Coordinates of C-alpha atoms in Angstrom, one line a residue:
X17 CA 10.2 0.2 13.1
X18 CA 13.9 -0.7 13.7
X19 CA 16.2 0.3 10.1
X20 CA 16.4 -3.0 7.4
X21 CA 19.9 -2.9 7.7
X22 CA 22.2 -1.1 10.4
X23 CA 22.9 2.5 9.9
X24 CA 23.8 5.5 12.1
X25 CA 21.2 7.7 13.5
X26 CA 21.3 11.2 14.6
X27 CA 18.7 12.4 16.8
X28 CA 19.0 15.9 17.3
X29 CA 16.9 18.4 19.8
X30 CA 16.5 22.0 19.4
X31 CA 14.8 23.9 22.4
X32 CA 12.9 27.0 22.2
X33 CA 13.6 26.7 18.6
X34 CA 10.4 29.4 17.6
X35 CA 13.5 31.8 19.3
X36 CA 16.0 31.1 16.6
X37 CA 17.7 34.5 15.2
X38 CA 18.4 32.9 12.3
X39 CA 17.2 34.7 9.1
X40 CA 16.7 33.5 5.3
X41 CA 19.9 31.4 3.9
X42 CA 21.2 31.5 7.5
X43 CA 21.3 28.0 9.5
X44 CA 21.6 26.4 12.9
X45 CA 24.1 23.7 13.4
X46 CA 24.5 20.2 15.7
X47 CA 27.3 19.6 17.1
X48 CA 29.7 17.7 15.2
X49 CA 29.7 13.7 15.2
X50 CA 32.2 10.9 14.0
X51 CA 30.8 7.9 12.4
X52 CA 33.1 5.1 12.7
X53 CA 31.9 3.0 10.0
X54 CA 32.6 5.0 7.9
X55 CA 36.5 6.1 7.9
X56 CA 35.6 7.6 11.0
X57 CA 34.2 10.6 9.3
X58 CA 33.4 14.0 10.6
X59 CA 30.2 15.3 10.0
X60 CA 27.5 17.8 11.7
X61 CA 23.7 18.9 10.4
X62 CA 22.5 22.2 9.3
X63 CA 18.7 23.3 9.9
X64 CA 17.4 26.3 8.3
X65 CA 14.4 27.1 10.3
X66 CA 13.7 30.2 8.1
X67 CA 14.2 28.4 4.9
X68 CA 17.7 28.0 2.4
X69 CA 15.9 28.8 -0.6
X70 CA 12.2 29.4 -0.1
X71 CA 10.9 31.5 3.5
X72 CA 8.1 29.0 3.4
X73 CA 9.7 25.8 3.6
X74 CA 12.4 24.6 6.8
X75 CA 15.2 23.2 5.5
X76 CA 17.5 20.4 6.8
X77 CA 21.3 19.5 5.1
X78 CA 24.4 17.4 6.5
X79 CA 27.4 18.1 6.1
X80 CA 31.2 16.9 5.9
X81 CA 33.5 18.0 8.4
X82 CA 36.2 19.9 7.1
X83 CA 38.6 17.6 8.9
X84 CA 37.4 14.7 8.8
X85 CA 40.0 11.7 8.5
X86 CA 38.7 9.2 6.1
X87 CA 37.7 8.9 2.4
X88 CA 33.9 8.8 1.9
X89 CA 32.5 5.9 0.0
X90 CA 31.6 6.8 -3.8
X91 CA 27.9 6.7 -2.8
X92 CA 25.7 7.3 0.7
X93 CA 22.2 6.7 1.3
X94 CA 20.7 9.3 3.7
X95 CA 17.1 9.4 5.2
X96 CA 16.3 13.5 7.0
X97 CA 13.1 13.6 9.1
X98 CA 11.2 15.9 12.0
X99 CA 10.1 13.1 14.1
X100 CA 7.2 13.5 17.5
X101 CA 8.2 12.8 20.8
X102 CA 7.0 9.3 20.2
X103 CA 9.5 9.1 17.9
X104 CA 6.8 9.0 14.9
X105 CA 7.8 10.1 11.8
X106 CA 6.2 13.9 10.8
X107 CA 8.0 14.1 7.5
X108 CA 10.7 12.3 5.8
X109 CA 12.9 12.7 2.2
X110 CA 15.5 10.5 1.5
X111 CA 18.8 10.8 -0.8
X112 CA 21.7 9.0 -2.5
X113 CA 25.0 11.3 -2.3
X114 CA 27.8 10.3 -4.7
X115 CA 31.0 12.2 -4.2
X116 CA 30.4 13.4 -1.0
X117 CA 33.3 16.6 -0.9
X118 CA 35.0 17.7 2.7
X119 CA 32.9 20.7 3.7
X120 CA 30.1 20.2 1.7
X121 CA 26.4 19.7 2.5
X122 CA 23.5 17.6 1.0
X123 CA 19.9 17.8 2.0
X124 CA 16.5 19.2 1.2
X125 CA 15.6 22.9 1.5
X126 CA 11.8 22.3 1.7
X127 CA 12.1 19.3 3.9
X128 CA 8.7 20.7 6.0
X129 CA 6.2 23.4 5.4
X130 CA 7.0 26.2 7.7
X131 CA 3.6 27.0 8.5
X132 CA 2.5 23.7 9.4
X133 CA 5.7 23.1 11.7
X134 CA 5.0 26.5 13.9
X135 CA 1.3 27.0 13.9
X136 CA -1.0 24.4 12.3
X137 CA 0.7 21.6 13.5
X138 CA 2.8 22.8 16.1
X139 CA 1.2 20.7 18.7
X140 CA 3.2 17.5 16.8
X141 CA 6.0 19.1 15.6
X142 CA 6.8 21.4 18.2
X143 CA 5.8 19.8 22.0
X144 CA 7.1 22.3 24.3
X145 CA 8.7 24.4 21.6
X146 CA 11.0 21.4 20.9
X147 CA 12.0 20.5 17.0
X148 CA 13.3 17.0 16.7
X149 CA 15.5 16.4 14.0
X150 CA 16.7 13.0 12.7
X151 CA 19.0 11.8 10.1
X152 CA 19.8 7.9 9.0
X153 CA 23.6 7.4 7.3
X154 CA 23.8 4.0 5.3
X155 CA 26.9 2.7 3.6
X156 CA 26.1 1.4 0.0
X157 CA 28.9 -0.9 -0.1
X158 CA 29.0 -3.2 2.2
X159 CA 26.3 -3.2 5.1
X160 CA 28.0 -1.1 8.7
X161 CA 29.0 -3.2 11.8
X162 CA 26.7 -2.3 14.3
X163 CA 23.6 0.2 14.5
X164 CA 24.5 3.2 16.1
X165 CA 22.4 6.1 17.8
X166 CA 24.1 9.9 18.4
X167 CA 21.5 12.1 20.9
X168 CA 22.1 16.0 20.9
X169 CA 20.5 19.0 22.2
X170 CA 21.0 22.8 21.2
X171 CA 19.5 24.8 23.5
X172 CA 18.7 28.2 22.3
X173 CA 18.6 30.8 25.2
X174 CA 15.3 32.8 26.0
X175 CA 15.2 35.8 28.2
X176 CA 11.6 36.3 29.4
X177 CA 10.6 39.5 31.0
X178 CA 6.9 40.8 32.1
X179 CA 6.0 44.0 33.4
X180 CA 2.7 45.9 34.0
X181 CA 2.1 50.0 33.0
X182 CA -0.4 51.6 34.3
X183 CA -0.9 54.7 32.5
X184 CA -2.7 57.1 34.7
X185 CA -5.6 59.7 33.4
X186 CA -6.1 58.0 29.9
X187 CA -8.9 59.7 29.0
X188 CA -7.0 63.0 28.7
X189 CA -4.6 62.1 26.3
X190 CA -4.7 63.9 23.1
X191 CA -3.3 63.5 19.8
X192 CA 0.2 65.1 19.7
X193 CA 0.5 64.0 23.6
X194 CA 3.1 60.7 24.5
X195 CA 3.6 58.6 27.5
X196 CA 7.0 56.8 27.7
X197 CA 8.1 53.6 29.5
X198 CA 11.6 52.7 29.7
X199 CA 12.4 48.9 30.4
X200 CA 15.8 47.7 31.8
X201 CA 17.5 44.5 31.5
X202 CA 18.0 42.7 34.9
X203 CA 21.4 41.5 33.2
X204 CA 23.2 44.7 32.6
X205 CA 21.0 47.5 34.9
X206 CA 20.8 49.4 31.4
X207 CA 18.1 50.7 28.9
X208 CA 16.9 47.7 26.6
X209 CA 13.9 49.1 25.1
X210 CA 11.8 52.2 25.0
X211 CA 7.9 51.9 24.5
X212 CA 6.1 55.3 23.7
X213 CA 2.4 55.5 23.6
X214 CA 1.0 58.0 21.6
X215 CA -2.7 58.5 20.2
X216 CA -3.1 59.2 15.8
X217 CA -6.2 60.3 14.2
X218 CA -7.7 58.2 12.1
X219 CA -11.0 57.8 9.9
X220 CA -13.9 60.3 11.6
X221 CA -13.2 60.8 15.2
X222 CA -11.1 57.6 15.8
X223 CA -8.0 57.9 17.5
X224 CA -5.3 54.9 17.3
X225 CA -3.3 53.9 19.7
X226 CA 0.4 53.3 18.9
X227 CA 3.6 52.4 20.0
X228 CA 6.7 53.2 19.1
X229 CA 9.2 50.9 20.8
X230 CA 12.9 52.1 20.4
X231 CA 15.6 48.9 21.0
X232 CA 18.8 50.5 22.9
X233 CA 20.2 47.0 23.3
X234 CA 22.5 45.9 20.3
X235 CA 22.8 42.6 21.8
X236 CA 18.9 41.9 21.5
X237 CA 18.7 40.8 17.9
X238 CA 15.2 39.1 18.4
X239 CA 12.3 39.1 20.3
X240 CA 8.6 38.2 20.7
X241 CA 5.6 40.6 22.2
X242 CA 2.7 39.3 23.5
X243 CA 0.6 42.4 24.7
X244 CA -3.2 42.2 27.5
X245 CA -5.0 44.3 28.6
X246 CA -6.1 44.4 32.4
X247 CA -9.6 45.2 33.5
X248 CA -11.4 45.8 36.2
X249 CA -11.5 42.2 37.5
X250 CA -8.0 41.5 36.8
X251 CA -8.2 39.7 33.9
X252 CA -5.9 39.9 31.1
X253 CA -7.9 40.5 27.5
X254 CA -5.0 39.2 24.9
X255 CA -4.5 42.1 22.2
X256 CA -1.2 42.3 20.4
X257 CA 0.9 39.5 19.7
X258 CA 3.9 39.9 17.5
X259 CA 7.7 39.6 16.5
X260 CA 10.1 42.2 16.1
X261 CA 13.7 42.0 14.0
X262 CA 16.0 44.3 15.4
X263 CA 18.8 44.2 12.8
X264 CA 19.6 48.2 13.0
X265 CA 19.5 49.8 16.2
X266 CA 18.7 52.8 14.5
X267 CA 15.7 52.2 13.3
X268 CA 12.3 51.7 15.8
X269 CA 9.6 49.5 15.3
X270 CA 5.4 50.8 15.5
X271 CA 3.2 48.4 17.1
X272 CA -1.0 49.3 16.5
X273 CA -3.1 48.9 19.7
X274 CA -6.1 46.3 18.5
X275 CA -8.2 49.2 20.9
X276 CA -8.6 52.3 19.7
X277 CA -9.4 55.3 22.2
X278 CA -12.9 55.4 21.2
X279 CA -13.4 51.8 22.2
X280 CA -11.7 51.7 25.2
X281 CA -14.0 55.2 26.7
X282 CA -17.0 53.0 25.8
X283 CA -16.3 50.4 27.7
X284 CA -14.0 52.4 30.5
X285 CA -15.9 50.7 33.4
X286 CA -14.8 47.7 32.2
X287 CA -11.1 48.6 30.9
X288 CA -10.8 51.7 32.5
X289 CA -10.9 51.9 36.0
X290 CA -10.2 54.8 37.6
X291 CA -9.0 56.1 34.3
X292 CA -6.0 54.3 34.2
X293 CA -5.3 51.9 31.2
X294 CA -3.2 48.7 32.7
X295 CA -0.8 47.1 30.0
X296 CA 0.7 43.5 30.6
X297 CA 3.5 43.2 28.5
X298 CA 5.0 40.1 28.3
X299 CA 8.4 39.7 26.0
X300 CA 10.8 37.2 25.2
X301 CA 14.1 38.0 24.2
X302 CA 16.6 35.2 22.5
X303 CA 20.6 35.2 23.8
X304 CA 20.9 32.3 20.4
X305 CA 22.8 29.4 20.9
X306 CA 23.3 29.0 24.4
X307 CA 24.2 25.4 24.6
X308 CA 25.2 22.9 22.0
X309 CA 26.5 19.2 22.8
X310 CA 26.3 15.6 22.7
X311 CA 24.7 13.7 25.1
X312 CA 24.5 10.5 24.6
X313 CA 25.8 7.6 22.1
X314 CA 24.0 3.9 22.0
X315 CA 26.4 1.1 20.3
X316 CA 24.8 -1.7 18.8
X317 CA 21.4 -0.7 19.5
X318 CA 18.8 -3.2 18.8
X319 CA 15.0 -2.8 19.4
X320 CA 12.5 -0.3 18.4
X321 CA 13.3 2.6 16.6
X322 CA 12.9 5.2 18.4
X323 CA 10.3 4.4 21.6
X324 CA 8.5 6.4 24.5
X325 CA 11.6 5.5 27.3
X326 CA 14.2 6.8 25.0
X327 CA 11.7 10.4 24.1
X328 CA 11.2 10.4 27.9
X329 CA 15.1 10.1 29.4
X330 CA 15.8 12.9 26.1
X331 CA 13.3 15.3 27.6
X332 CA 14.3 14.3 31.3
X333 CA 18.1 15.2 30.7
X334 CA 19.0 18.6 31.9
X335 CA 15.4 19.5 33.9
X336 CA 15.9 17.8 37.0
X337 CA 13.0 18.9 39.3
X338 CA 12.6 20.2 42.9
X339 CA 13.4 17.1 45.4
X340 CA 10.4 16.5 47.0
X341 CA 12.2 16.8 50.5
X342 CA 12.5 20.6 49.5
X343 CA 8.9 20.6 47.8
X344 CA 7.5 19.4 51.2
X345 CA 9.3 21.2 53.5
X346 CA 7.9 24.6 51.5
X347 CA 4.8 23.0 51.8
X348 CA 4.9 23.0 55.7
X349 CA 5.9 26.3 55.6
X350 CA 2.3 27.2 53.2
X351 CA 0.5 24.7 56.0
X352 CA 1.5 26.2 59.0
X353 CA 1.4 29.9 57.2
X354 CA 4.8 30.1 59.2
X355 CA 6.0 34.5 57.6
X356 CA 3.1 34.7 55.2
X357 CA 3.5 38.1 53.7
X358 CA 0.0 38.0 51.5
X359 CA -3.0 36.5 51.5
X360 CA -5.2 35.5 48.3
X361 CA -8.8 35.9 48.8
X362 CA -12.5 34.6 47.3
X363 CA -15.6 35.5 47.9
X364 CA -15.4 32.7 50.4
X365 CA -12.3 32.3 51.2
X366 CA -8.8 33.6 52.2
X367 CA -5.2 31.6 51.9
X368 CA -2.2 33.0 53.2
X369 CA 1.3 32.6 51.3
X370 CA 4.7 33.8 50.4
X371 CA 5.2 36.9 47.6
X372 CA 8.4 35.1 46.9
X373 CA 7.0 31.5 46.0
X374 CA 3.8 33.2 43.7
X375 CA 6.6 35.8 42.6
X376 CA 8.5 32.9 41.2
X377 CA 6.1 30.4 39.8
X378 CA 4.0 33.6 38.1
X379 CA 5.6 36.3 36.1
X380 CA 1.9 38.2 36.9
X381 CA 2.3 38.2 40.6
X382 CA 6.0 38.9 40.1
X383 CA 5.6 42.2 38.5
X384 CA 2.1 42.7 41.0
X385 CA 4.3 42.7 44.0
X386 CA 7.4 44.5 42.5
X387 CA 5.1 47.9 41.2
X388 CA 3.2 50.6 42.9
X389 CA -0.2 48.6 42.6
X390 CA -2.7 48.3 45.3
X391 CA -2.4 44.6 46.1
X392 CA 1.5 45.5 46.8
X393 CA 0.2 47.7 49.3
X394 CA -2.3 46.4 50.7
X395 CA -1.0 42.7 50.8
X396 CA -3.6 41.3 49.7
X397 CA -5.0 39.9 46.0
X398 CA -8.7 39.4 45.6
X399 CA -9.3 36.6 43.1
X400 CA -13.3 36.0 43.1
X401 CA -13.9 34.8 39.6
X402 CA -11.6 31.7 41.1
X403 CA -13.2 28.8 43.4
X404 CA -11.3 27.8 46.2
X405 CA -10.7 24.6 45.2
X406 CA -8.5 25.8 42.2
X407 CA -6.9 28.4 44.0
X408 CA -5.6 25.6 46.8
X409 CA -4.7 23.3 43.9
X410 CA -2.9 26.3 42.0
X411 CA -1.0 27.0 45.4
X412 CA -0.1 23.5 45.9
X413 CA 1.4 23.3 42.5
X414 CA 3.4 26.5 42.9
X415 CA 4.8 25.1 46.5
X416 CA 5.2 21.8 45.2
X417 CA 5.0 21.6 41.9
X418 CA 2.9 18.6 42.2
X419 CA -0.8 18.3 40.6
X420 CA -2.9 15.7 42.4
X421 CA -6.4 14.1 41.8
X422 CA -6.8 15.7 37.8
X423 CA -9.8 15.7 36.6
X424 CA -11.6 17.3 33.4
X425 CA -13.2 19.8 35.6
X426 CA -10.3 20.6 37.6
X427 CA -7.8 20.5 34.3
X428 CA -10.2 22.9 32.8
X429 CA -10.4 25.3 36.1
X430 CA -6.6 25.2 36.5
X431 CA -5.8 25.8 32.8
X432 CA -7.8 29.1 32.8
X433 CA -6.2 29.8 36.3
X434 CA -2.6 29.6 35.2
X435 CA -3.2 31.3 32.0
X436 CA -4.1 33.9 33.6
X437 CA -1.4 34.3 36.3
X438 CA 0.9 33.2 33.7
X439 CA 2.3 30.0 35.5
X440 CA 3.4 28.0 31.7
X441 CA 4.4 24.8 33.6
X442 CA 1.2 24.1 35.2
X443 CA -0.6 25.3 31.8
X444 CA 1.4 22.8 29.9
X445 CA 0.3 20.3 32.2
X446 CA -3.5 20.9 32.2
X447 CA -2.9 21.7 28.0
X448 CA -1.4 18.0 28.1
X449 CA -4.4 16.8 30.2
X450 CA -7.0 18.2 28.3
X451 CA -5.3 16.9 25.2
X452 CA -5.0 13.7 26.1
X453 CA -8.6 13.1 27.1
X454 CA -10.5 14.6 24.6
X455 CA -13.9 13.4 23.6
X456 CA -16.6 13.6 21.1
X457 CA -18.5 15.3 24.1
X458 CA -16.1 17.9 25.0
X459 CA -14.2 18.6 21.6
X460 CA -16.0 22.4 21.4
X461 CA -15.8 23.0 25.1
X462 CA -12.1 22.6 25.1
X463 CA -11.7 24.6 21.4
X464 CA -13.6 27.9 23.0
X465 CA -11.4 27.5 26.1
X466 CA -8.5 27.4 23.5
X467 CA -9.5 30.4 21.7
X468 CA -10.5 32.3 24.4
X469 CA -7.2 32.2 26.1
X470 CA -5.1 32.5 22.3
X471 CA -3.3 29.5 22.4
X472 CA -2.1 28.1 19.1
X473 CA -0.8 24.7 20.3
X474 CA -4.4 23.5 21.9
X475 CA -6.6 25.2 19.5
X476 CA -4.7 23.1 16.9
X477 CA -4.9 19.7 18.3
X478 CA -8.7 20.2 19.1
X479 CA -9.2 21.3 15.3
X480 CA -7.4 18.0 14.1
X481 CA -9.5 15.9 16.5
X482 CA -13.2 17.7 15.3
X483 CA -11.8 16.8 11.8
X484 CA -10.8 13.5 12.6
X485 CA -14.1 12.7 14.5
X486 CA -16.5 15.2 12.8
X487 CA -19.3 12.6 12.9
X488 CA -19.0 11.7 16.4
X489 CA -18.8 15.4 17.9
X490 CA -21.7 16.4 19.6
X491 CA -24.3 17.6 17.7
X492 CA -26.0 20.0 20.5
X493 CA -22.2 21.2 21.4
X494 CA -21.9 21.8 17.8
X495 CA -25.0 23.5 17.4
X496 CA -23.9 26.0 20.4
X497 CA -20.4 26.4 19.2
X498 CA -21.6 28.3 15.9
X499 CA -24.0 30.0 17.8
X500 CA -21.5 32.0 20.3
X501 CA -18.7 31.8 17.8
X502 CA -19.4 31.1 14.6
X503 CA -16.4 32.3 12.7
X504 CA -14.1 29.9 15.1
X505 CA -16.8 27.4 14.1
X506 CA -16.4 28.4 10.3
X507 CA -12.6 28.7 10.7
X508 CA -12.7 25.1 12.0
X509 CA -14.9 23.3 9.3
X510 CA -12.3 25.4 6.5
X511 CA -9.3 23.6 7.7
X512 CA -10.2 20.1 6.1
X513 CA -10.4 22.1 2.5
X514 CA -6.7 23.0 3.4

């Protein structure tokens, strides 16, 4: 719906913005922006992803440029907003500013519920880990020339880095008794962080399994932790997932294995192979602000108010793919298994590829090929809990990065595959799929698959559409659901009391 009367509009895009190392009271700016109409004005946005007043609530301010040229009408009219990629509005507040001084800032500090913008509903707010931020300026005296639209993106800078440890002859750790892994940063060929396993007694005969991880890397102010555990088949079981503040370098932060040692000797067929307990650790490390700038400005803008074309050329700008002239000739190269190096083999099956294409589409088959594990050896990855089908798909993507002939099936196969070799832009696209074609019929199939592989952004979208269509959903499905998981099903029917 295009503004009643003509106004400027600031659309502003903040990537990776769950990575934001700014604290309480601290914000994240836009780049600055001159609106004409208006005494050619100075003025630039403040976001406050961990609140200005309250840590539960984002808030979202402009403010005048300290050098701005012109005088400022006696009174403004300002609408702030989180909008969807759609460019439907998620949340909106809207103000009348008299007096509006050089450098100062007017807004709302509780603009959006914090826990609603990065986990209940981060599947709308958050689309890729993309916040987007809008603000409307009207004049209130006199009505402006022309409607004009200001695009900007601040991209905040993500250092992702995934490792396995294989810590050998578990079973005969004892309390007292550490293991120690030391973890470099490709950037600077120095120490970053320290992880330390030790075991602590607990209640009876329990013995917990910590880690103490020691940050050696003043730059590294922030980071995020997601922790598996590999078994016998190769599957990653998701255990820790957390975030760690590194304010003073001085101090370590404890992390508390969800296994204890107990658990993991009665199961050790299953988790401990050989006697060796396999970690996947999988961290992301923010570098802050790493770009900030205008992109584009529309003059006299008429027609809708923000449509699907204009999200679209936003999210294209900047993430240019592959040509498909290099995409196929890669592909030949996979066809005619012209310097294969490794081969990927099923039960029925074996397809020869290239360690450095998986190595790069898959943080898991990166660090498989760059540590002393068997498949590195031997040159060869069995994958039997895959068909063949969805490993040749997987491998077409990961030459191509092309996905052809979707279907629910497939989607589903392909979303557990990448998950699991940790390939996120082939996820996002089968996450996407399976989002998009939801039905009454496969609501619970797709929330287990969510919850089974711990991600947030699905699980959340499938909730909304079971609450949405509660009387449609499947009634056997339904019926099944509480019987294999009954506190997801519980969790699920709580969220409409919410």
């Amino acid at each position: 719906m295009a503004c009643e009367e003509k106004c400027f509009t600031f659309i502003w895009k903040l990537e990776n913005v769950s990575y934001c190392v700014e604290g309480k009271d601290e914000a994240i700016y836009s780049p600055e922006f001159v609106v004409d109409s208006i005494n050619e004005t100075k003025w630039f946005l403040g976001l406050y992803p961990r609140g200005e007043e309250d840590g539960n609530y984002i808030g979202f301010f402009l403010f005048r440029g300290p050098d701005s040229k012109g005088a400022v009408p006696k009174k403004m009219k300002f609408e702030f907003a989180f909008i969807n990629n759609n460019g439907s509005v998620l949340t909106s507040r809207k103000a009348a500013i008299n007096d509006f001084l050089e450098s100062e800032g007017h807004g709302f500090p509780d603009l959006a519920e914090r826990e609603e913008v990065f986990n209940t509903k981060r599947s709308a707010f958050l689309p890729q880990d993309i916040l987007t931020a809008r603000c409307r300026i009207w004049k209130s005296d006199g009505e402006m020339a022309e409607d004009v639209r200001c695009f900007a993106r601040t991209r905040i800078g993500v250092q992702r880095i995934s490792f396995f440890w294989n810590v050998k002859n578990f079973s005969t750790l004892e309390s007292g008794e550490k293991y120690t892994y030391q973890m470099k940063s490709v950037a600077h060929d120095k120490q970053s962080i320290s992880a330390n396993l030790s075991l602590t007694e607990g209640l009876g005969s329990e013995k917990s399994i910590r880690f103490e991880l020691i940050h050696q890397d003043q730059a590294i102010k922030f980071s995020t932790l997601q922790l598996s555990l590999v078994d016998a088949s190769r599957n990653r079981v998701n255990c820790n997932r957390d975030e760690f503040w590194f304010q003073d370098p001085s101090k370590s932060k404890e992390l508390k294995f969800c296994f204890t040692k107990n658990k993991l000797m009665e199961m050790k067929n299953s988790y401990l192979p050989d006697d060796i307990l396999s970690l996947h650790w999988e961290w992301a490390f923010s570098k802050g602000v790493v770009s900030n700038e205008i992109e584009n400005f529309q003059y006299s803008y008429t027609g809708s108010d923000f449509n699907a074309s204009n999200a679209q050329n936003m999210n294209n700008q900047k993430m240019m793919p592959i040509s498909y002239s290099l995409n196929d000739n890669l592909k030949s190269l996979y066809d005619e298994n012209f310097l294969c190096d490794v081969k990927l083999k099923t039960s029925t099956s074996i397809f020869p590829a290239h360690k450095i294409i998986l190595s790069a589409s898959s943080s898991v088959f990166k660090a498989m090929f760059s540590n002393d594990m068997k498949e590195n050896g031997s040159n060869c990855v069995d994958i039997e809990d895959l068909s063949d089908d969805t490993i040749n798909r997987m491998l077409l993507f990961m030459y191509t990065t092309r996905v052809e002939d979707l279907t629910w099936e497939r989607a589903s196969h392909l979303y557990a595959a990448s998950d699991k070799y940790a390939i996120l832009s082939l996820k996002d696209i089968c996450s996407s799929y399976l989002k998009d074609n939801l039905s009454p019929s496969k609501a619970c199939e797709v929330l287990l698959l969510s919850d089974s592989h711990a991600d947030s952004d699905l699980k959340c979208a499938v909730q909304d559409y079971i609450l949405k269509h509660g009387k449609q959903i499947n009634s056997d499905e339904w019926k099944l659901l509480m019987e294999t998981n009954a506190k997801l099903a519980a969790e699920t029917v709580c969220l409409q009391f919410k």
